[in-house]
Amino acid sequence: MKKISRRVFNSTFGLGLGLMVTKPKACFSEVKKGKKLGIALVGLGTYSEYELAPSLQETDYCYLAGIVTGTPKKEKIWADKYKIPKENIYNYDNFDAIATNDAIDIVYVVLPNAMHAEFCIRAAKAGKHVICEKPMAVSVQECDDIIDACKTAGVKLSVGYRLHSEPYTQEIMRLVREKTYGAVRYVSADAAYFSRTDPDQWRLNKALSGGGALMNMGVYAIQSAIYGTGQNPISVTAQEFSTRPEYFKDTDETITAQFEFPNGAIGNIFTSHNTNINRLFTSFDKGWVELNPANNYGPLSGRTSDGKELKYPHERQQKLQMDDFSKHILKGTPNIVPGEMGKRDMIIVAAIYQSIKEGGKKIVLDLGSMGIL
Ligand code: NAD
């Protein structure tokens, strides 16, 4: 089992955050007029290497300007591959010096979940805009801490929910919003993959992940249920299932949960590290829509009850996502995935775990006032 580092421990329990606050950049869009924003990736694991860095070769409004890594040998590999200048390369200890580096506008935190809060807060204090990977953090309190740090520093904050920038998902949102098939009655959202090879990975270590399938793929199922109905749930009831306790020693293997929505619609979500499934199905008064797959890197695939096949040209979802956030910074377009959305989902995650702990009790949710969908 991988040991949790002192830094992770400190950040998880709210220490080590008393770092220098630098002045946020004034007139940001003026400064960057006509230029691409520089992104620094923090954590050069699988997602950064195979999705974010390649996507940043295709982005129109931002580019890969810097890296932050705890693995010295990755510095040269990445510097050579992506022509990253030495002065834009940091490690976890000297990361705060990024505050004085004008080439970096956005810090994208792509570390194990329990490290998100520490690095997002340090990035905000360095005066950088922040993208935080999903799940936003390992507790609602940490989400609040990140949101507060960004507000205090006057920087923008987004969460790595790439599907909001993706055309199949956007079409589902439109069909729901415009009530093309009438009122929503039922949504079913499944997000799961089979984990078989590495019982010591951080995703199965609660101190680093905050939880198992629910914290990993489960947030996608929660997201799907919400944009598949266009509403935030008002209650949740949940169950946990375990068939391989010897592999999933520390984290949840399979979770199902049922939501009630304000208009009376019912939702069912399924998430697991023990099977492969990736689907969103919404039933309306006058038809249905389905995405299958619904949340992989695409291209997604969709159909409706009246025989329409959804078909869009494929672009990397992460390219679209990072460009959307950059446009928000540069041009003032809406921030389609604000930090509050990540916090909303952590409130739901916490309610699901609470329901399971209390034997499947119905937990009432009050998310309406958040104004986030
Ligand atoms: P990964 O295991 O491939 O990479 C993790 C990185 O963190 C590695 O570079 C590792 O060296 C570094 N690290 C630093 N301290 C560590 C520690 N104590 N233990 C383990 N690793 C440590 O993980 P990943 O798949 O790249 O995921 C990183 C983040 O990105 C997670 O929050 C994950 O949920 C998120 N993610 C999001 C998507 C998406 O679709 N939006 C997809 C994959 C991952």
GROMACS .gro file of C-alpha atoms and ligand atoms in nm:
model
  417
    1MET     CA    1   0.000   0.000   0.000
    2LYS     CA    2   0.137   0.341  -0.098
    3LYS     CA    3   0.209   0.561   0.202
    4ILE     CA    4   0.039   0.900   0.224
    5SER     CA    5   0.300   1.176   0.216
    6ARG     CA    6   0.333   1.434   0.493
    7ARG     CA    7   0.231   1.705   0.247
    8VAL     CA    8  -0.088   1.518   0.151
    9PHE     CA    9  -0.161   1.451   0.517
   10ASN     CA   10  -0.113   1.816   0.602
   11SER     CA   11  -0.328   1.937   0.316
   12THR     CA   12  -0.603   1.687   0.392
   13PHE     CA   13  -0.622   1.809   0.746
   14GLY     CA   14  -0.600   2.174   0.660
   15LEU     CA   15  -0.237   2.251   0.748
   16GLY     CA   16   0.040   2.386   0.535
   17LEU     CA   17  -0.177   2.642   0.361
   18GLY     CA   18  -0.039   2.957   0.515
   19LEU     CA   19   0.154   3.054   0.207
   20MET     CA   20   0.231   3.390   0.060
   21VAL     CA   21  -0.064   3.570  -0.101
   22THR     CA   22   0.032   3.755  -0.416
   23LYS     CA   23  -0.168   4.026  -0.580
   24PRO     CA   24  -0.407   3.899  -0.851
   25LYS     CA   25  -0.326   4.022  -1.198
   26ALA     CA   26  -0.518   4.334  -1.291
   27CYS     CA   27  -0.672   4.385  -1.635
   28PHE     CA   28  -0.592   4.029  -1.728
   29SER     CA   29  -0.762   4.029  -2.064
   30GLU     CA   30  -0.577   4.349  -2.155
   31VAL     CA   31  -0.244   4.190  -2.072
   32LYS     CA   32  -0.320   3.878  -2.274
   33LYS     CA   33  -0.505   4.037  -2.564
   34GLY     CA   34  -0.451   3.833  -2.876
   35LYS     CA   35  -0.236   3.576  -2.698
   36LYS     CA   36  -0.292   3.219  -2.590
   37LEU     CA   37  -0.300   3.164  -2.215
   38GLY     CA   38  -0.019   2.955  -2.066
   39ILE     CA   39  -0.127   2.645  -1.875
   40ALA     CA   40   0.091   2.459  -1.624
   41LEU     CA   41  -0.007   2.099  -1.554
   42VAL     CA   42   0.048   1.989  -1.194
   43GLY     CA   43   0.094   1.611  -1.181
   44LEU     CA   44   0.215   1.432  -1.493
   45GLY     CA   45   0.031   1.101  -1.456
   46THR     CA   46  -0.182   0.916  -1.708
   47TYR     CA   47  -0.442   1.185  -1.760
   48SER     CA   48  -0.190   1.462  -1.816
   49GLU     CA   49   0.032   1.249  -2.039
   50TYR     CA   50  -0.228   1.090  -2.265
   51GLU     CA   51  -0.515   1.342  -2.266
   52LEU     CA   52  -0.431   1.692  -2.144
   53ALA     CA   53  -0.087   1.745  -2.297
   54PRO     CA   54  -0.193   1.614  -2.642
   55SER     CA   55  -0.510   1.824  -2.623
   56LEU     CA   56  -0.302   2.132  -2.544
   57GLN     CA   57  -0.133   2.085  -2.884
   58GLU     CA   58  -0.475   2.148  -3.043
   59THR     CA   59  -0.617   2.427  -2.827
   60ASP     CA   60  -0.688   2.769  -2.979
   61TYR     CA   61  -0.690   2.984  -2.664
   62CYS     CA   62  -0.430   2.820  -2.440
   63TYR     CA   63  -0.112   2.614  -2.467
   64LEU     CA   64   0.112   2.393  -2.254
   65ALA     CA   65   0.350   2.648  -2.101
   66GLY     CA   66   0.474   2.473  -1.788
   67ILE     CA   67   0.483   2.162  -1.572
   68VAL     CA   68   0.492   2.084  -1.202
   69THR     CA   69   0.614   1.737  -1.114
   70GLY     CA   70   0.743   1.543  -0.816
   71THR     CA   71   0.936   1.305  -1.045
   72PRO     CA   72   1.267   1.465  -1.158
   73LYS     CA   73   1.315   1.232  -1.458
   74LYS     CA   74   0.988   1.352  -1.611
   75GLU     CA   75   1.123   1.708  -1.628
   76LYS     CA   76   1.359   1.640  -1.919
   77ILE     CA   77   1.123   1.404  -2.100
   78TRP     CA   78   0.844   1.663  -2.098
   79ALA     CA   79   1.077   1.959  -2.164
   80ASP     CA   80   1.215   1.784  -2.475
   81LYS     CA   81   0.881   1.660  -2.602
   82TYR     CA   82   0.689   1.985  -2.556
   83LYS     CA   83   0.971   2.245  -2.573
   84ILE     CA   84   0.902   2.367  -2.221
   85PRO     CA   85   1.164   2.618  -2.106
   86LYS     CA   86   1.353   2.542  -1.786
   87GLU     CA   87   1.212   2.843  -1.604
   88ASN     CA   88   0.858   2.702  -1.646
   89ILE     CA   89   0.936   2.371  -1.473
   90TYR     CA   90   0.858   2.334  -1.103
   91ASN     CA   91   0.843   2.065  -0.838
   92TYR     CA   92   0.599   2.038  -0.548
   93ASP     CA   93   0.833   2.227  -0.314
   94ASN     CA   94   0.926   2.529  -0.529
   95PHE     CA   95   0.581   2.547  -0.693
   96ASP     CA   96   0.484   2.869  -0.510
   97ALA     CA   97   0.752   3.057  -0.705
   98ILE     CA   98   0.518   3.024  -1.005
   99ALA     CA   99   0.363   3.346  -0.867
  100THR     CA  100   0.631   3.553  -1.041
  101ASN     CA  101   0.615   3.365  -1.373
  102ASP     CA  102   0.408   3.566  -1.620
  103ALA     CA  103   0.416   3.286  -1.877
  104ILE     CA  104   0.177   3.083  -1.660
  105ASP     CA  105  -0.183   3.204  -1.647
  106ILE     CA  106  -0.369   2.887  -1.548
  107VAL     CA  107  -0.263   2.607  -1.315
  108TYR     CA  108  -0.435   2.274  -1.386
  109VAL     CA  109  -0.423   2.038  -1.087
  110VAL     CA  110  -0.418   1.674  -1.201
  111LEU     CA  111  -0.305   1.500  -0.882
  112PRO     CA  112  -0.467   1.233  -0.661
  113ASN     CA  113  -0.792   1.371  -0.519
  114ALA     CA  114  -0.664   1.436  -0.165
  115MET     CA  115  -0.396   1.668  -0.307
  116HIS     CA  116  -0.636   1.888  -0.509
  117ALA     CA  117  -0.719   2.132  -0.229
  118GLU     CA  118  -0.360   2.203  -0.132
  119PHE     CA  119  -0.240   2.268  -0.488
  120CYS     CA  120  -0.549   2.461  -0.600
  121ILE     CA  121  -0.517   2.688  -0.298
  122ARG     CA  122  -0.144   2.736  -0.355
  123ALA     CA  123  -0.215   2.816  -0.722
  124ALA     CA  124  -0.479   3.072  -0.626
  125LYS     CA  125  -0.245   3.230  -0.373
  126ALA     CA  126   0.014   3.254  -0.651
  127GLY     CA  127  -0.241   3.462  -0.847
  128LYS     CA  128  -0.308   3.194  -1.111
  129HIS     CA  129  -0.645   3.087  -1.249
  130VAL     CA  130  -0.724   2.729  -1.151
  131ILE     CA  131  -0.865   2.417  -1.313
  132CYS     CA  132  -0.914   2.141  -1.058
  133GLU     CA  133  -0.962   1.783  -1.173
  134LYS     CA  134  -1.267   1.586  -1.067
  135PRO     CA  135  -1.369   1.506  -0.803
  136MET     CA  136  -1.300   1.858  -0.687
  137ALA     CA  137  -1.174   1.749  -0.345
  138VAL     CA  138  -1.231   1.486  -0.078
  139SER     CA  139  -1.477   1.686   0.132
  140VAL     CA  140  -1.726   1.971   0.096
  141GLN     CA  141  -1.511   2.176   0.336
  142GLU     CA  142  -1.214   2.144   0.099
  143CYS     CA  143  -1.432   2.258  -0.193
  144ASP     CA  144  -1.527   2.565   0.010
  145ASP     CA  145  -1.161   2.627   0.092
  146ILE     CA  146  -1.069   2.619  -0.279
  147ILE     CA  147  -1.360   2.844  -0.378
  148ASP     CA  148  -1.274   3.092  -0.101
  149ALA     CA  149  -0.904   3.098  -0.195
  150CYS     CA  150  -0.990   3.174  -0.559
  151LYS     CA  151  -1.236   3.446  -0.460
  152THR     CA  152  -0.985   3.606  -0.223
  153ALA     CA  153  -0.715   3.600  -0.489
  154GLY     CA  154  -0.951   3.728  -0.760
  155VAL     CA  155  -0.881   3.433  -0.990
  156LYS     CA  156  -1.119   3.210  -1.188
  157LEU     CA  157  -1.190   2.849  -1.094
  158SER     CA  158  -1.316   2.555  -1.298
  159VAL     CA  159  -1.346   2.178  -1.250
  160GLY     CA  160  -1.229   1.922  -1.508
  161TYR     CA  161  -1.580   1.815  -1.615
  162ARG     CA  162  -1.489   1.793  -1.983
  163LEU     CA  163  -1.833   1.670  -2.099
  164HIS     CA  164  -1.995   2.012  -2.057
  165SER     CA  165  -1.790   2.127  -2.358
  166GLU     CA  166  -1.877   1.823  -2.566
  167PRO     CA  167  -2.151   1.828  -2.837
  168TYR     CA  168  -2.337   1.502  -2.756
  169THR     CA  169  -2.376   1.604  -2.393
  170GLN     CA  170  -2.471   1.958  -2.493
  171GLU     CA  171  -2.743   1.818  -2.721
  172ILE     CA  172  -2.888   1.613  -2.435
  173MET     CA  173  -2.889   1.928  -2.222
  174ARG     CA  174  -3.072   2.115  -2.500
  175LEU     CA  175  -3.337   1.843  -2.549
  176VAL     CA  176  -3.401   1.841  -2.175
  177ARG     CA  177  -3.405   2.221  -2.146
  178GLU     CA  178  -3.637   2.272  -2.444
  179LYS     CA  179  -3.863   1.984  -2.337
  180THR     CA  180  -3.846   1.845  -2.691
  181TYR     CA  181  -3.992   1.515  -2.567
  182GLY     CA  182  -4.196   1.665  -2.285
  183ALA     CA  183  -4.128   1.650  -1.912
  184VAL     CA  184  -3.856   1.424  -1.773
  185ARG     CA  185  -3.987   1.127  -1.574
  186TYR     CA  186  -3.685   0.903  -1.523
  187VAL     CA  187  -3.309   0.911  -1.566
  188SER     CA  188  -3.067   0.622  -1.543
  189ALA     CA  189  -2.694   0.698  -1.534
  190ASP     CA  190  -2.423   0.433  -1.515
  191ALA     CA  191  -2.050   0.503  -1.498
  192ALA     CA  192  -1.815   0.218  -1.413
  193TYR     CA  193  -1.501   0.034  -1.516
  194PHE     CA  194  -1.340  -0.290  -1.413
  195SER     CA  195  -1.032  -0.247  -1.196
  196ARG     CA  196  -0.825  -0.559  -1.185
  197THR     CA  197  -0.452  -0.508  -1.187
  198ASP     CA  198  -0.323  -0.293  -0.904
  199PRO     CA  199  -0.463  -0.315  -0.551
  200ASP     CA  200  -0.199  -0.061  -0.435
  201GLN     CA  201  -0.303   0.222  -0.671
  202TRP     CA  202  -0.398   0.554  -0.508
  203ARG     CA  203  -0.760   0.525  -0.632
  204LEU     CA  204  -0.808   0.232  -0.391
  205ASN     CA  205  -0.637   0.414  -0.103
  206LYS     CA  206  -0.898   0.619   0.079
  207ALA     CA  207  -0.646   0.865   0.223
  208LEU     CA  208  -0.550   0.968  -0.131
  209SER     CA  209  -0.879   0.917  -0.318
  210GLY     CA  210  -1.140   1.006  -0.057
  211GLY     CA  211  -1.341   0.700  -0.165
  212GLY     CA  212  -1.370   0.437  -0.437
  213ALA     CA  213  -1.593   0.405  -0.743
  214LEU     CA  214  -1.821   0.686  -0.627
  215MET     CA  215  -1.533   0.937  -0.609
  216ASN     CA  216  -1.394   0.820  -0.941
  217MET     CA  217  -1.664   0.735  -1.198
  218GLY     CA  218  -1.956   0.805  -0.965
  219VAL     CA  219  -1.928   1.180  -1.006
  220TYR     CA  220  -1.990   1.126  -1.380
  221ALA     CA  221  -2.310   0.935  -1.301
  222ILE     CA  222  -2.420   1.217  -1.069
  223GLN     CA  223  -2.342   1.472  -1.339
  224SER     CA  224  -2.535   1.271  -1.602
  225ALA     CA  225  -2.838   1.238  -1.375
  226ILE     CA  226  -2.842   1.615  -1.327
  227TYR     CA  227  -2.797   1.725  -1.688
  228GLY     CA  228  -3.018   1.434  -1.795
  229THR     CA  229  -3.305   1.591  -1.600
  230GLY     CA  230  -3.200   1.956  -1.591
  231GLN     CA  231  -3.258   1.956  -1.215
  232ASN     CA  232  -3.069   1.914  -0.892
  233PRO     CA  233  -3.192   1.620  -0.680
  234ILE     CA  234  -3.392   1.690  -0.364
  235SER     CA  235  -3.322   1.358  -0.195
  236VAL     CA  236  -3.099   1.054  -0.222
  237THR     CA  237  -3.112   0.694  -0.101
  238ALA     CA  238  -2.807   0.472  -0.156
  239GLN     CA  239  -2.673   0.116  -0.131
  240GLU     CA  240  -2.324  -0.035  -0.144
  241PHE     CA  241  -2.229  -0.380  -0.279
  242SER     CA  242  -1.905  -0.569  -0.233
  243THR     CA  243  -1.799  -0.889  -0.410
  244ARG     CA  244  -1.417  -0.860  -0.400
  245PRO     CA  245  -1.334  -0.730  -0.051
  246GLU     CA  246  -0.982  -0.874  -0.077
  247TYR     CA  247  -0.910  -0.632  -0.368
  248PHE     CA  248  -1.118  -0.334  -0.253
  249LYS     CA  249  -0.983  -0.327   0.102
  250ASP     CA  250  -1.022   0.042   0.166
  251THR     CA  251  -1.274   0.184  -0.081
  252ASP     CA  252  -1.623   0.123  -0.221
  253GLU     CA  253  -1.651  -0.126  -0.508
  254THR     CA  254  -2.011  -0.072  -0.628
  255ILE     CA  255  -2.272   0.186  -0.530
  256THR     CA  256  -2.626   0.245  -0.648
  257ALA     CA  257  -2.830   0.550  -0.552
  258GLN     CA  258  -3.177   0.682  -0.624
  259PHE     CA  259  -3.263   1.048  -0.657
  260GLU     CA  260  -3.592   1.235  -0.637
  261PHE     CA  261  -3.610   1.551  -0.847
  262PRO     CA  262  -3.828   1.860  -0.787
  263ASN     CA  263  -4.069   1.779  -1.075
  264GLY     CA  264  -4.130   1.427  -0.942
  265ALA     CA  265  -3.882   1.256  -1.176
  266ILE     CA  266  -3.681   0.966  -1.035
  267GLY     CA  267  -3.314   0.896  -1.102
  268ASN     CA  268  -3.105   0.587  -1.056
  269ILE     CA  269  -2.727   0.589  -1.070
  270PHE     CA  270  -2.484   0.298  -1.075
  271THR     CA  271  -2.110   0.325  -1.028
  272SER     CA  272  -1.851   0.055  -0.984
  273HIS     CA  273  -1.489  -0.050  -1.010
  274ASN     CA  274  -1.609  -0.403  -1.086
  275THR     CA  275  -1.771  -0.386  -1.431
  276ASN     CA  276  -1.765  -0.176  -1.749
  277ILE     CA  277  -2.068   0.042  -1.815
  278ASN     CA  278  -2.100   0.393  -1.948
  279ARG     CA  279  -2.454   0.507  -2.026
  280LEU     CA  280  -2.715   0.781  -1.981
  281PHE     CA  281  -3.084   0.719  -2.050
  282THR     CA  282  -3.360   0.974  -1.995
  283SER     CA  283  -3.729   0.895  -2.032
  284PHE     CA  284  -3.971   1.181  -2.099
  285ASP     CA  285  -4.351   1.197  -2.136
  286LYS     CA  286  -4.319   1.167  -2.516
  287GLY     CA  287  -3.998   0.972  -2.578
  288TRP     CA  288  -3.646   0.901  -2.464
  289VAL     CA  289  -3.283   0.988  -2.533
  290GLU     CA  290  -2.976   0.778  -2.475
  291LEU     CA  291  -2.600   0.825  -2.478
  292ASN     CA  292  -2.397   0.505  -2.487
  293PRO     CA  293  -2.110   0.559  -2.435
  294ALA     CA  294  -2.195   0.867  -2.229
  295ASN     CA  295  -1.879   0.965  -2.050
  296ASN     CA  296  -1.564   0.820  -2.210
  297TYR     CA  297  -1.322   1.035  -2.412
  298GLY     CA  298  -1.537   1.001  -2.720
  299PRO     CA  299  -1.663   1.007  -2.974
  300LEU     CA  300  -1.981   0.947  -2.776
  301SER     CA  301  -2.283   0.793  -2.939
  302GLY     CA  302  -2.647   0.893  -2.898
  303ARG     CA  303  -2.998   0.816  -3.018
  304THR     CA  304  -3.358   0.921  -2.954
  305SER     CA  305  -3.694   0.740  -2.946
  306ASP     CA  306  -3.795   0.890  -3.283
  307GLY     CA  307  -3.501   0.729  -3.459
  308LYS     CA  308  -3.248   1.014  -3.463
  309GLU     CA  309  -2.880   0.924  -3.440
  310LEU     CA  310  -2.670   1.199  -3.280
  311LYS     CA  311  -2.356   1.254  -3.490
  312TYR     CA  312  -2.091   1.520  -3.443
  313PRO     CA  313  -1.736   1.555  -3.570
  314HIS     CA  314  -1.491   1.441  -3.307
  315GLU     CA  315  -1.260   1.680  -3.128
  316ARG     CA  316  -1.071   1.606  -2.810
  317GLN     CA  317  -1.308   1.686  -2.523
  318GLN     CA  318  -1.020   1.825  -2.316
  319LYS     CA  319  -0.930   2.063  -2.598
  320LEU     CA  320  -1.285   2.197  -2.598
  321GLN     CA  321  -1.293   2.213  -2.218
  322MET     CA  322  -0.965   2.406  -2.177
  323ASP     CA  323  -1.057   2.642  -2.460
  324ASP     CA  324  -1.396   2.711  -2.298
  325PHE     CA  325  -1.230   2.803  -1.969
  326SER     CA  326  -0.969   3.016  -2.147
  327LYS     CA  327  -1.242   3.199  -2.338
  328HIS     CA  328  -1.414   3.264  -2.007
  329ILE     CA  329  -1.095   3.429  -1.882
  330LEU     CA  330  -1.010   3.614  -2.203
  331LYS     CA  331  -1.352   3.712  -2.332
  332GLY     CA  332  -1.585   3.693  -2.032
  333THR     CA  333  -1.797   3.408  -2.173
  334PRO     CA  334  -1.978   3.205  -1.903
  335ASN     CA  335  -1.776   2.972  -1.683
  336ILE     CA  336  -1.973   2.660  -1.771
  337VAL     CA  337  -1.811   2.446  -1.500
  338PRO     CA  338  -1.756   2.671  -1.197
  339GLY     CA  339  -1.609   2.551  -0.868
  340GLU     CA  340  -1.958   2.558  -0.714
  341MET     CA  341  -2.055   2.270  -0.945
  342GLY     CA  342  -1.772   2.057  -0.805
  343LYS     CA  343  -1.887   2.148  -0.454
  344ARG     CA  344  -2.250   2.062  -0.537
  345ASP     CA  345  -2.139   1.716  -0.646
  346MET     CA  346  -1.936   1.665  -0.329
  347ILE     CA  347  -2.248   1.750  -0.125
  348ILE     CA  348  -2.429   1.473  -0.314
  349VAL     CA  349  -2.137   1.231  -0.270
  350ALA     CA  350  -2.137   1.300   0.105
  351ALA     CA  351  -2.514   1.240   0.119
  352ILE     CA  352  -2.474   0.909  -0.067
  353TYR     CA  353  -2.208   0.789   0.180
  354GLN     CA  354  -2.428   0.907   0.468
  355SER     CA  355  -2.728   0.715   0.334
  356ILE     CA  356  -2.520   0.398   0.304
  357LYS     CA  357  -2.383   0.443   0.656
  358GLU     CA  358  -2.735   0.484   0.788
  359GLY     CA  359  -2.861   0.165   0.622
  360GLY     CA  360  -3.013   0.322   0.310
  361LYS     CA  361  -3.191   0.609   0.484
  362LYS     CA  362  -3.335   0.881   0.261
  363ILE     CA  363  -3.120   1.195   0.287
  364VAL     CA  364  -3.289   1.523   0.199
  365LEU     CA  365  -3.080   1.760  -0.015
  366ASP     CA  366  -3.116   2.135  -0.037
  367LEU     CA  367  -2.922   2.236  -0.349
  368GLY     CA  368  -3.176   2.469  -0.505
  369SER     CA  369  -3.022   2.784  -0.362
  370MET     CA  370  -2.684   2.703  -0.518
  371GLY     CA  371  -2.815   2.805  -0.860
  372ILE     CA  372  -2.593   2.548  -1.030
  373LEU     CA  373  -2.714   2.288  -1.277
  374NAD     P1  374  -0.224   0.887  -1.216
  374NAD     O1  375  -0.208   0.788  -1.106
  374NAD     O2  376  -0.200   0.838  -1.354
  374NAD     O3  377  -0.128   1.012  -1.191
  374NAD     C1  378  -0.117   1.071  -1.065
  374NAD     C2  379  -0.001   1.167  -1.065
  374NAD     O4  380   0.012   1.221  -0.934
  374NAD     C3  381   0.133   1.099  -1.098
  374NAD     O5  382   0.210   1.183  -1.178
  374NAD     C4  383   0.198   1.083  -0.961
  374NAD     O6  384   0.340   1.084  -0.967
  374NAD     C5  385   0.147   1.206  -0.889
  374NAD     N1  386   0.148   1.190  -0.742
  374NAD     C6  387   0.197   1.281  -0.657
  374NAD     N2  388   0.186   1.239  -0.530
  374NAD     C7  389   0.132   1.117  -0.535
  374NAD     C8  390   0.099   1.022  -0.434
  374NAD     N3  391   0.118   1.047  -0.303
  374NAD     N4  392   0.045   0.904  -0.475
  374NAD     C9  393   0.022   0.879  -0.607
  374NAD     N5  394   0.052   0.967  -0.706
  374NAD    C10  395   0.107   1.084  -0.670
  374NAD     O7  396  -0.369   0.949  -1.202
  374NAD     P2  397  -0.455   1.022  -1.314
  374NAD     O8  398  -0.539   0.920  -1.381
  374NAD     O9  399  -0.369   1.106  -1.398
  374NAD    O10  400  -0.554   1.110  -1.224
  374NAD    C11  401  -0.515   1.234  -1.168
  374NAD    C12  402  -0.640   1.317  -1.139
  374NAD    O11  403  -0.709   1.340  -1.260
  374NAD    C13  404  -0.741   1.253  -1.044
  374NAD    O12  405  -0.802   1.348  -0.964
  374NAD    C14  406  -0.844   1.192  -1.138
  374NAD    O13  407  -0.973   1.178  -1.080
  374NAD    C15  408  -0.843   1.294  -1.249
  374NAD     N6  409  -0.883   1.235  -1.380
  374NAD    C16  410  -0.985   1.294  -1.446
  374NAD    C17  411  -1.027   1.242  -1.567
  374NAD    C18  412  -1.137   1.308  -1.643
  374NAD    O14  413  -1.194   1.245  -1.731
  374NAD     N7  414  -1.168   1.433  -1.615
  374NAD    C19  415  -0.965   1.128  -1.619
  374NAD    C20  416  -0.859   1.071  -1.549
  374NAD    C21  417  -0.819   1.126  -1.427
   0.00000   0.00000   0.00000
